[in-house]
């Protein structure tokens, strides 16, 4: 994984000391909140309903055991003993004291982490496929491209005050696990007819109050032109993006207003003017230098046969369930990808305690070449585990409450912090997710239902990605009471689709029953082997709507 060089260390250390001085001036009264707000936001510090919230960047979701231990330390010493992993592969702490934040940032810097560009109208943390470097269908490791983008975009002076926040995601596989088409820019690694590797570029996707799917504006971009092309997109956006209306400021609105062809024309015109600039052209030696950080670990030469794992699976139905949902194939014989669910029955999606993070750090070092990933679906992934180690790893996970066998199932929900923490929210998300989790707690029933993604947002800002949930739930305020709008048919993979609203919203007491009605309707409609989203796309909204609201 990437290691800081001397410039990274100096930049992050300098930033910590700058913010320490700013906090001291705020605490002394030399700065009022209006003056302090832009300074704290540039360091990932929000002011929420009850306390400050610190969002820590995890570039493309990759952590070492040393970094995970530091996250546990911060949760234990400075917060209330837990952290919340987010849909941008970051981690948030909901209860830090303002006077402690400079020390937190200093501790983070000691393990090559920071909180810069996790808020504000700048290029945010770059996200990527959490199976990077491990899956057989990968054309190129997306962490290489993501790290290049991270270095280019960090404190970029031209793009530090964009019309609105800007999000970039990268996938290295045809199967999109990074949701690239609901990002401002989506980058997909592809190969052309000559067998050369390059990038497809999508622009103008996003969720929020006006959800849109990104348009493809470049079929094949040579790697050396990546930064020139991204800079061209950002320049067009910076020039024409609306700054007069907060709700129309995202690039998706500009792409929609111009049309994809005109957006492509504008970008290509800018690209033609800047592509020859040496400062933006990626030399081969620099790409090789970055690529070397992501060289594969020292895999053993193992057989594809896994007799130890097969015997353990045959002896334990619990382990068999875990393998069925939480373990994926690895590109190397004898290795597996192990996903760790942060969605126990009745738990808050994405939360992990300090003790659990310490335990995960130990497992990362012991079983996965010292690497663990944060997924955009608020889970964790150990990317390189020997198949024969899975029984022992499973026992360790189970001992720490981390062995829920529900990845991709109905209880593996995404949920934003909602009204329990967020001052933008209209309704609570976490208690609803907990109630749904308890309603569908029977693991046999979950496995019978099969793949089903429920995504919950507490307001129209869509931090819980409800627009791309197979079942999406949006919290709304109706005359001071919490209601929930239900939508169906969303997806964030290579077949991205936006969910459609079923009809009138449901009360807090009705919404879990409504979700169960949708699930039961799917069970009666499905064909043999058909998933929820496949059934919905075949049958459409009508049969679900009829069951939810009855006929006229």
Coordinates of C-alpha atoms in Angstrom, one line a residue:
X1 CA 0.0 0.0 0.0
X2 CA 1.0 3.6 -0.5
X3 CA 3.5 5.1 2.1
X4 CA 4.0 8.8 2.7
X5 CA 7.1 10.4 1.2
X6 CA 8.8 13.4 2.8
X7 CA 6.4 15.9 1.1
X8 CA 3.3 14.0 2.4
X9 CA 4.7 14.0 6.0
X10 CA 5.5 17.7 5.8
X11 CA 2.2 18.7 4.3
X12 CA 0.1 16.8 6.9
X13 CA 2.3 17.9 9.9
X14 CA 2.1 21.5 8.9
X15 CA -1.7 21.3 8.5
X16 CA -2.0 19.8 12.0
X17 CA -0.1 22.7 13.5
X18 CA -2.1 25.3 11.5
X19 CA -5.3 23.8 12.8
X20 CA -4.0 23.7 16.4
X21 CA -3.6 27.4 16.2
X22 CA -7.0 27.9 14.7
X23 CA -8.7 25.9 17.5
X24 CA -6.8 27.8 20.1
X25 CA -8.1 31.1 18.7
X26 CA -11.6 29.7 18.5
X27 CA -11.5 28.5 22.2
X28 CA -10.1 31.9 23.3
X29 CA -12.9 33.8 21.5
X30 CA -10.5 35.4 18.9
X31 CA -12.5 33.6 16.2
X32 CA -16.3 33.4 16.2
X33 CA -18.1 30.4 14.8
X34 CA -18.7 32.1 11.4
X35 CA -15.0 32.7 11.1
X36 CA -14.0 29.3 12.4
X37 CA -16.5 27.3 10.2
X38 CA -14.6 27.3 6.9
X39 CA -11.3 26.5 8.8
X40 CA -12.8 23.4 10.6
X41 CA -14.6 22.2 7.5
X42 CA -11.3 22.1 5.6
X43 CA -10.1 19.7 8.3
X44 CA -13.2 17.4 8.2
X45 CA -14.8 18.8 11.4
X46 CA -18.5 19.3 11.3
X47 CA -20.9 20.7 14.0
X48 CA -23.8 18.3 14.3
X49 CA -26.9 18.1 16.4
X50 CA -25.2 17.2 19.7
X51 CA -21.5 17.7 19.2
X52 CA -18.7 18.0 16.7
X53 CA -18.2 15.2 14.2
X54 CA -14.8 14.4 12.8
X55 CA -14.6 12.6 9.4
X56 CA -11.3 10.9 8.7
X57 CA -10.2 10.1 5.2
X58 CA -9.4 6.5 4.2
X59 CA -8.1 6.9 0.6
X60 CA -9.8 4.3 -1.6
X61 CA -10.8 2.4 1.6
X62 CA -7.4 0.9 2.3
X63 CA -6.0 0.5 5.9
X64 CA -3.1 -1.3 7.5
X65 CA -3.3 -2.9 11.0
X66 CA -1.3 0.0 12.4
X67 CA -3.9 2.5 11.1
X68 CA -6.8 0.4 12.3
X69 CA -5.3 0.3 15.8
X70 CA -5.0 4.0 15.7
X71 CA -8.6 4.4 14.8
X72 CA -9.5 2.1 17.8
X73 CA -7.2 4.3 20.0
X74 CA -9.0 7.5 18.9
X75 CA -12.4 5.9 19.5
X76 CA -11.4 4.8 23.0
X77 CA -9.5 7.9 24.2
X78 CA -11.3 10.8 22.4
X79 CA -14.8 9.5 21.6
X80 CA -17.4 7.1 23.1
X81 CA -15.6 3.9 22.3
X82 CA -16.7 3.4 18.7
X83 CA -16.4 4.8 15.1
X84 CA -18.8 4.8 12.2
X85 CA -17.6 3.6 8.7
X86 CA -19.3 5.6 5.9
X87 CA -20.4 5.2 2.3
X88 CA -17.4 7.1 1.2
X89 CA -15.1 4.5 2.7
X90 CA -14.2 7.0 5.5
X91 CA -14.7 6.8 9.3
X92 CA -16.6 9.3 11.4
X93 CA -16.3 10.0 15.1
X94 CA -19.5 11.6 16.5
X95 CA -18.4 12.9 19.9
X96 CA -14.9 14.5 19.9
X97 CA -14.3 17.6 22.0
X98 CA -13.0 20.6 20.0
X99 CA -10.0 21.0 22.2
X100 CA -9.0 17.3 21.5
X101 CA -9.2 17.5 17.7
X102 CA -5.6 18.8 17.1
X103 CA -4.3 15.9 19.1
X104 CA -6.5 13.5 17.2
X105 CA -5.1 14.9 13.9
X106 CA -1.6 14.6 15.3
X107 CA -2.2 10.9 16.2
X108 CA -3.6 10.3 12.7
X109 CA -0.6 11.9 11.1
X110 CA 1.7 9.5 13.0
X111 CA 0.1 6.6 11.0
X112 CA -0.1 8.5 7.7
X113 CA -3.7 9.6 7.9
X114 CA -5.6 12.9 8.0
X115 CA -9.0 14.5 7.7
X116 CA -8.4 16.9 4.8
X117 CA -10.9 17.2 2.0
X118 CA -13.5 15.1 3.8
X119 CA -15.8 18.2 3.7
X120 CA -16.1 21.4 1.8
X121 CA -16.5 22.2 -1.9
X122 CA -13.4 20.4 -3.1
X123 CA -12.5 17.0 -4.5
X124 CA -13.4 14.5 -1.7
X125 CA -11.9 11.2 -0.8
X126 CA -11.4 9.0 -3.9
X127 CA -13.3 5.7 -3.6
X128 CA -12.5 2.4 -5.3
X129 CA -13.5 -1.2 -5.6
X130 CA -12.8 -2.9 -2.2
X131 CA -11.7 -6.1 -4.0
X132 CA -8.8 -4.2 -5.7
X133 CA -5.8 -6.5 -6.4
X134 CA -7.7 -9.6 -5.3
X135 CA -10.4 -10.4 -7.8
X136 CA -9.9 -12.4 -10.9
X137 CA -12.0 -10.2 -13.2
X138 CA -9.8 -7.1 -12.6
X139 CA -8.1 -5.5 -15.6
X140 CA -5.9 -3.2 -13.5
X141 CA -5.6 -2.5 -9.8
X142 CA -7.8 0.7 -9.3
X143 CA -5.7 1.8 -6.3
X144 CA -3.0 2.9 -8.7
X145 CA -5.3 5.3 -10.6
X146 CA -7.0 6.3 -7.3
X147 CA -3.6 7.2 -5.7
X148 CA -2.6 9.3 -8.7
X149 CA -5.9 11.2 -8.5
X150 CA -5.5 11.6 -4.7
X151 CA -2.0 13.2 -5.1
X152 CA -3.2 15.4 -7.9
X153 CA -6.3 16.6 -6.1
X154 CA -4.9 17.1 -2.6
X155 CA -5.0 20.9 -1.9
X156 CA -5.2 21.6 -5.6
X157 CA -5.3 25.4 -5.6
X158 CA -7.6 25.7 -8.7
X159 CA -10.1 23.2 -7.3
X160 CA -10.3 24.0 -3.6
X161 CA -13.4 26.2 -4.0
X162 CA -15.6 24.5 -6.5
X163 CA -19.3 25.3 -7.0
X164 CA -20.0 22.2 -4.8
X165 CA -18.4 19.1 -3.4
X166 CA -16.9 16.7 -6.0
X167 CA -16.7 12.9 -5.8
X168 CA -14.7 10.5 -7.9
X169 CA -14.9 6.7 -7.9
X170 CA -12.8 4.1 -9.8
X171 CA -13.4 0.5 -10.8
X172 CA -10.8 -1.9 -12.3
X173 CA -13.3 -4.6 -13.1
X174 CA -16.3 -4.9 -15.5
X175 CA -18.4 -5.7 -12.5
X176 CA -18.8 -2.4 -10.8
X177 CA -18.5 -2.6 -7.0
X178 CA -17.6 1.1 -6.7
X179 CA -20.9 2.6 -7.9
X180 CA -19.1 4.8 -10.4
X181 CA -22.2 5.9 -12.3
X182 CA -23.6 7.8 -9.3
X183 CA -20.4 9.9 -8.9
X184 CA -19.5 13.3 -10.3
X185 CA -16.7 11.4 -12.2
X186 CA -16.6 7.7 -12.7
X187 CA -13.5 6.0 -14.0
X188 CA -13.6 2.5 -15.4
X189 CA -10.5 0.6 -16.4
X190 CA -10.9 -0.9 -19.9
X191 CA -8.9 -2.5 -22.7
X192 CA -9.2 -1.5 -26.3
X193 CA -9.1 -3.7 -29.4
X194 CA -5.2 -3.6 -29.4
X195 CA -5.1 -4.9 -25.8
X196 CA -4.0 -1.6 -24.4
X197 CA -5.3 -0.6 -20.9
X198 CA -6.9 2.8 -20.5
X199 CA -9.9 4.5 -18.9
X200 CA -13.6 5.1 -19.7
X201 CA -14.8 8.3 -18.2
X202 CA -18.3 9.0 -16.9
X203 CA -19.4 12.4 -15.7
X204 CA -22.5 13.9 -14.1
X205 CA -23.8 11.2 -11.8
X206 CA -25.0 11.8 -8.3
X207 CA -27.8 11.3 -5.8
X208 CA -29.3 14.0 -3.5
X209 CA -32.5 15.8 -4.3
X210 CA -31.9 15.4 -8.1
X211 CA -30.5 11.9 -8.7
X212 CA -28.9 11.3 -12.1
X213 CA -26.9 8.5 -13.8
X214 CA -23.5 9.7 -15.2
X215 CA -23.0 9.9 -18.9
X216 CA -20.0 8.4 -20.7
X217 CA -18.0 11.1 -22.4
X218 CA -14.8 9.2 -23.2
X219 CA -14.6 5.6 -24.5
X220 CA -10.8 5.2 -24.1
X221 CA -8.3 7.5 -22.4
X222 CA -4.6 6.6 -22.5
X223 CA -3.2 6.4 -18.9
X224 CA -0.7 9.2 -19.5
X225 CA -3.6 11.6 -20.3
X226 CA -5.7 10.8 -17.1
X227 CA -4.9 14.0 -15.2
X228 CA -5.1 16.3 -18.2
X229 CA -8.6 14.9 -18.9
X230 CA -9.8 15.1 -15.3
X231 CA -8.4 18.7 -15.1
X232 CA -10.3 19.6 -18.3
X233 CA -13.6 18.3 -16.7
X234 CA -13.0 20.2 -13.5
X235 CA -12.1 23.4 -15.5
X236 CA -15.4 23.2 -17.5
X237 CA -17.3 22.7 -14.2
X238 CA -15.5 25.5 -12.4
X239 CA -16.2 27.8 -15.3
X240 CA -19.9 27.0 -15.9
X241 CA -21.1 25.3 -12.7
X242 CA -23.8 27.4 -11.0
X243 CA -22.7 29.2 -7.8
X244 CA -26.0 31.1 -7.4
X245 CA -28.1 28.2 -6.3
X246 CA -26.9 25.6 -3.8
X247 CA -29.4 23.0 -5.2
X248 CA -28.3 23.4 -8.8
X249 CA -24.5 23.6 -8.2
X250 CA -23.4 20.0 -8.7
X251 CA -21.9 19.0 -12.1
X252 CA -24.8 16.7 -12.8
X253 CA -27.0 19.8 -13.3
X254 CA -24.4 21.3 -15.7
X255 CA -24.2 18.1 -17.7
X256 CA -28.0 17.9 -17.8
X257 CA -28.3 21.5 -18.9
X258 CA -25.6 21.3 -21.6
X259 CA -26.3 17.7 -22.7
X260 CA -23.7 15.0 -22.8
X261 CA -22.5 15.8 -26.3
X262 CA -21.9 19.5 -25.5
X263 CA -20.2 18.5 -22.3
X264 CA -18.0 16.2 -24.2
X265 CA -17.2 18.9 -26.7
X266 CA -16.4 21.5 -24.0
X267 CA -14.1 19.0 -22.2
X268 CA -12.4 17.9 -25.4
X269 CA -11.7 21.5 -26.3
X270 CA -10.1 22.2 -23.0
X271 CA -8.3 18.9 -23.2
X272 CA -6.8 19.7 -26.6
X273 CA -5.4 22.9 -25.1
X274 CA -3.7 21.4 -22.0
X275 CA -2.9 17.8 -22.8
X276 CA 0.7 18.6 -23.8
X277 CA 1.5 20.4 -20.6
X278 CA 4.4 18.5 -19.0
X279 CA 3.0 19.2 -15.5
X280 CA -0.2 17.2 -16.2
X281 CA 1.3 14.4 -18.4
X282 CA 2.0 11.2 -16.4
X283 CA 5.5 10.0 -17.2
X284 CA 5.9 6.2 -17.3
X285 CA 8.5 6.2 -14.5
X286 CA 6.1 8.0 -12.2
X287 CA 3.3 5.6 -12.9
X288 CA 5.6 2.7 -12.3
X289 CA 6.7 4.3 -9.0
X290 CA 3.0 4.5 -7.8
X291 CA 2.3 1.0 -9.2
X292 CA 5.2 -0.4 -7.1
X293 CA 3.4 0.6 -3.9
X294 CA 0.6 -1.8 -4.8
X295 CA 2.6 -4.8 -5.9
X296 CA 0.9 -8.1 -4.9
X297 CA 1.9 -9.5 -1.5
X298 CA 4.1 -12.6 -1.3
X299 CA 1.4 -15.2 -2.1
X300 CA 2.3 -18.8 -1.4
X301 CA 2.1 -21.3 -4.3
X302 CA -1.1 -23.1 -3.1
X303 CA -3.4 -25.6 -4.7
X304 CA -6.9 -24.6 -5.8
X305 CA -8.2 -27.5 -3.8
X306 CA -9.2 -26.5 -0.2
X307 CA -9.7 -29.7 1.8
X308 CA -9.2 -28.0 5.2
X309 CA -11.9 -25.4 4.5
X310 CA -14.2 -28.0 2.8
X311 CA -14.0 -30.3 5.9
X312 CA -14.7 -27.4 8.3
X313 CA -17.6 -26.3 6.2
X314 CA -19.1 -29.7 6.2
X315 CA -18.8 -29.9 10.0
X316 CA -20.4 -26.5 10.8
X317 CA -23.6 -25.2 9.3
X318 CA -22.8 -21.7 10.8
X319 CA -19.4 -21.6 9.0
X320 CA -21.1 -22.9 5.9
X321 CA -23.6 -20.0 6.0
X322 CA -20.7 -17.5 6.5
X323 CA -18.8 -18.9 3.6
X324 CA -21.9 -18.8 1.4
X325 CA -22.4 -15.0 1.8
X326 CA -19.2 -13.5 3.2
X327 CA -16.4 -15.3 1.3
X328 CA -15.6 -14.6 -2.4
X329 CA -13.2 -16.1 -4.9
X330 CA -9.6 -14.8 -5.1
X331 CA -7.5 -14.5 -8.2
X332 CA -4.8 -16.7 -6.6
X333 CA -5.4 -20.4 -6.0
X334 CA -5.8 -21.3 -2.3
X335 CA -6.8 -17.8 -1.3
X336 CA -10.2 -16.1 -0.6
X337 CA -11.6 -12.7 0.0
X338 CA -13.4 -12.5 3.3
X339 CA -16.0 -9.8 4.0
X340 CA -16.7 -8.7 7.5
X341 CA -20.3 -7.5 8.1
X342 CA -20.8 -4.5 10.4
X343 CA -24.5 -5.2 10.4
X344 CA -25.3 -7.5 13.4
X345 CA -28.9 -8.1 14.3
X346 CA -30.2 -4.9 15.8
X347 CA -26.9 -3.0 15.4
X348 CA -26.2 0.4 13.9
X349 CA -25.0 -0.2 10.3
X350 CA -21.3 0.7 9.9
X351 CA -20.4 1.0 13.6
X352 CA -17.4 -0.8 15.1
X353 CA -16.3 -0.6 18.7
X354 CA -12.7 0.2 19.7
X355 CA -12.3 -3.4 20.9
X356 CA -13.6 -4.7 17.6
X357 CA -11.2 -2.5 15.7
X358 CA -8.3 -3.7 17.7
X359 CA -9.3 -7.3 17.1
X360 CA -9.7 -6.6 13.4
X361 CA -6.2 -5.1 13.3
X362 CA -4.8 -8.3 14.8
X363 CA -6.7 -10.4 12.3
X364 CA -5.5 -8.1 9.4
X365 CA -1.9 -8.6 10.4
X366 CA -2.3 -12.3 11.0
X367 CA -4.4 -13.4 8.1
X368 CA -4.5 -10.8 5.3
X369 CA -0.9 -9.5 4.6
X370 CA -1.6 -6.5 6.9
X371 CA -4.3 -5.0 4.7
X372 CA -8.0 -4.4 5.3
X373 CA -10.5 -2.4 3.2
X374 CA -13.5 -0.3 4.0
X375 CA -16.4 -0.9 1.6
X376 CA -18.8 1.8 0.4
X377 CA -21.6 -0.4 1.8
X378 CA -20.3 0.1 5.3
X379 CA -18.6 -3.2 5.8
X380 CA -14.9 -4.3 5.9
X381 CA -13.0 -6.7 3.7
X382 CA -9.9 -8.8 4.3
X383 CA -8.7 -9.1 0.7
X384 CA -6.0 -11.9 0.9
X385 CA -6.8 -14.8 3.2
X386 CA -5.6 -18.4 2.8
X387 CA -8.6 -20.7 2.4
X388 CA -7.3 -23.0 5.2
X389 CA -7.1 -20.0 7.6
X390 CA -10.8 -19.2 7.2
X391 CA -12.1 -21.5 10.0
X392 CA -9.7 -19.9 12.5
X393 CA -10.5 -16.4 11.2
X394 CA -14.2 -17.1 11.5
X395 CA -13.8 -18.2 15.1
X396 CA -12.0 -14.9 15.9
X397 CA -14.6 -12.9 14.1
X398 CA -17.4 -14.7 16.0
X399 CA -15.6 -14.1 19.4
X400 CA -15.8 -10.4 18.7
X401 CA -19.4 -10.2 17.3
X402 CA -18.2 -9.8 13.7
X403 CA -19.3 -13.0 12.1
X404 CA -22.8 -12.1 10.8
X405 CA -23.4 -14.2 7.7
X406 CA -25.5 -11.6 5.9
X407 CA -23.3 -9.8 3.3
X408 CA -25.6 -8.8 0.4
X409 CA -28.8 -10.0 2.2
X410 CA -31.8 -8.1 3.5
X411 CA -30.2 -7.1 6.8
X412 CA -26.9 -5.9 5.2
X413 CA -28.4 -2.4 5.0
X414 CA -26.8 1.0 4.3
X415 CA -28.0 3.7 6.6
X416 CA -26.9 7.3 7.1
X417 CA -26.6 8.7 10.7
X418 CA -30.0 10.4 10.3
X419 CA -31.8 12.5 12.9
X420 CA -29.9 10.8 15.8
X421 CA -26.8 12.9 14.8
X422 CA -27.2 14.9 11.6
X423 CA -28.7 18.4 11.7
X424 CA -29.8 18.1 8.1
X425 CA -31.9 15.0 8.6
X426 CA -35.7 14.9 8.7
X427 CA -36.1 11.5 10.2
X428 CA -34.1 8.8 12.0
X429 CA -32.4 6.1 9.9
X430 CA -30.5 4.0 12.5
X431 CA -33.6 2.9 14.6
X432 CA -35.4 2.0 11.4
X433 CA -32.4 -0.1 10.1
X434 CA -32.3 -1.8 13.5
X435 CA -36.1 -2.6 13.4
X436 CA -35.8 -4.1 9.9
X437 CA -32.7 -6.1 11.0
X438 CA -34.7 -7.5 13.9
X439 CA -37.8 -8.3 11.7
X440 CA -35.6 -10.3 9.3
X441 CA -33.2 -11.7 11.9
X442 CA -33.9 -15.4 11.0
X443 CA -30.8 -16.2 9.0
X444 CA -32.6 -19.1 7.2
X445 CA -35.2 -16.7 6.0
X446 CA -32.6 -14.2 4.9
X447 CA -30.8 -16.8 2.8
X448 CA -34.1 -17.9 1.3
X449 CA -34.9 -14.3 0.3
X450 CA -31.4 -14.0 -1.3
X451 CA -29.6 -10.9 -2.6
X452 CA -31.4 -7.7 -1.6
X453 CA -30.0 -4.3 -0.9
X454 CA -32.0 -1.9 1.4
X455 CA -30.6 1.6 1.6
X456 CA -31.9 4.3 4.0
X457 CA -31.5 8.0 4.0
X458 CA -32.8 10.4 6.7
X459 CA -33.2 13.3 4.2
X460 CA -33.1 14.2 0.6
X461 CA -29.3 14.5 0.6
X462 CA -29.2 10.8 0.2
X463 CA -26.1 9.9 2.2
X464 CA -27.7 6.5 2.7
X465 CA -27.9 6.0 -1.2
X466 CA -31.6 5.3 -1.1
X467 CA -32.0 6.2 -4.8
X468 CA -29.9 3.1 -5.8
X469 CA -31.3 0.6 -3.3
X470 CA -33.3 -2.4 -4.5
X471 CA -35.5 -1.1 -1.7
X472 CA -34.8 2.6 -1.0
X473 CA -36.2 4.4 2.1
X474 CA -36.2 8.1 2.4
X475 CA -37.1 9.9 5.7
X476 CA -39.4 12.9 5.3
X477 CA -41.0 15.3 7.6
X478 CA -44.8 15.7 7.6
X479 CA -46.0 18.4 9.9
X480 CA -43.4 17.6 12.5
X481 CA -43.7 13.8 12.4
X482 CA -41.3 11.3 10.8
X483 CA -42.6 9.5 7.7
X484 CA -40.8 7.2 5.2
X485 CA -41.1 7.2 1.4
X486 CA -40.5 3.8 -0.2
X487 CA -38.9 3.3 -3.6
X488 CA -38.0 0.2 -5.6
X489 CA -35.7 -0.9 -8.4
X490 CA -32.5 1.0 -7.8
X491 CA -29.1 -0.4 -8.4
X492 CA -25.5 0.9 -8.3
X493 CA -23.6 -1.7 -10.2
X494 CA -22.7 -1.9 -14.0
X495 CA -26.5 -1.9 -14.6
X496 CA -27.1 1.3 -12.6
X497 CA -30.8 2.3 -12.2
X498 CA -32.6 4.8 -10.1
X499 CA -35.4 3.6 -7.8
X500 CA -39.0 4.6 -8.4
X501 CA -41.3 5.8 -5.6
X502 CA -44.1 3.4 -4.7
X503 CA -46.7 6.0 -3.6
X504 CA -47.7 7.8 -0.4
X505 CA -45.2 7.6 2.5
X506 CA -45.6 5.4 5.6
X507 CA -45.5 6.3 9.2
X508 CA -42.8 5.2 11.6
X509 CA -45.1 2.4 12.8
X510 CA -46.0 1.3 9.2
X511 CA -42.7 1.3 7.3
X512 CA -41.2 -2.1 8.5
X513 CA -44.5 -3.8 7.6
X514 CA -44.4 -2.1 4.2
X515 CA -40.8 -3.5 3.6
X516 CA -42.0 -6.9 4.6
X517 CA -44.9 -6.7 2.2
X518 CA -42.5 -5.8 -0.6
X519 CA -40.3 -8.8 0.3
X520 CA -43.2 -11.2 0.6
X521 CA -44.6 -10.0 -2.8
X522 CA -41.2 -10.7 -4.4
X523 CA -41.2 -14.2 -3.0
X524 CA -44.6 -14.9 -4.6
X525 CA -43.5 -13.5 -8.0
X526 CA -40.0 -14.8 -8.4
X527 CA -39.0 -17.4 -10.8
X528 CA -36.5 -20.2 -9.9
X529 CA -33.1 -18.5 -9.1
X530 CA -34.3 -15.0 -9.7
X531 CA -33.1 -12.2 -7.4
X532 CA -35.2 -9.3 -6.1
X533 CA -33.9 -6.8 -8.7
X534 CA -34.4 -9.3 -11.5
X535 CA -38.0 -9.9 -10.5
X536 CA -38.7 -6.2 -10.1
X537 CA -37.3 -5.5 -13.6
X538 CA -39.4 -8.3 -15.1
X539 CA -42.7 -7.5 -13.3
X540 CA -42.4 -3.7 -12.8
X541 CA -43.9 -1.7 -10.0
X542 CA -47.6 -2.6 -10.3
X543 CA -47.8 -5.9 -8.3
X544 CA -45.8 -4.4 -5.4
X545 CA -47.9 -1.2 -5.4
X546 CA -51.1 -3.3 -5.4
X547 CA -49.9 -5.2 -2.3
X548 CA -48.8 -2.0 -0.5
X549 CA -51.8 0.2 -1.2
X550 CA -54.6 -2.1 -2.4
X551 CA -56.6 -1.6 -5.6
X552 CA -59.0 1.3 -6.3

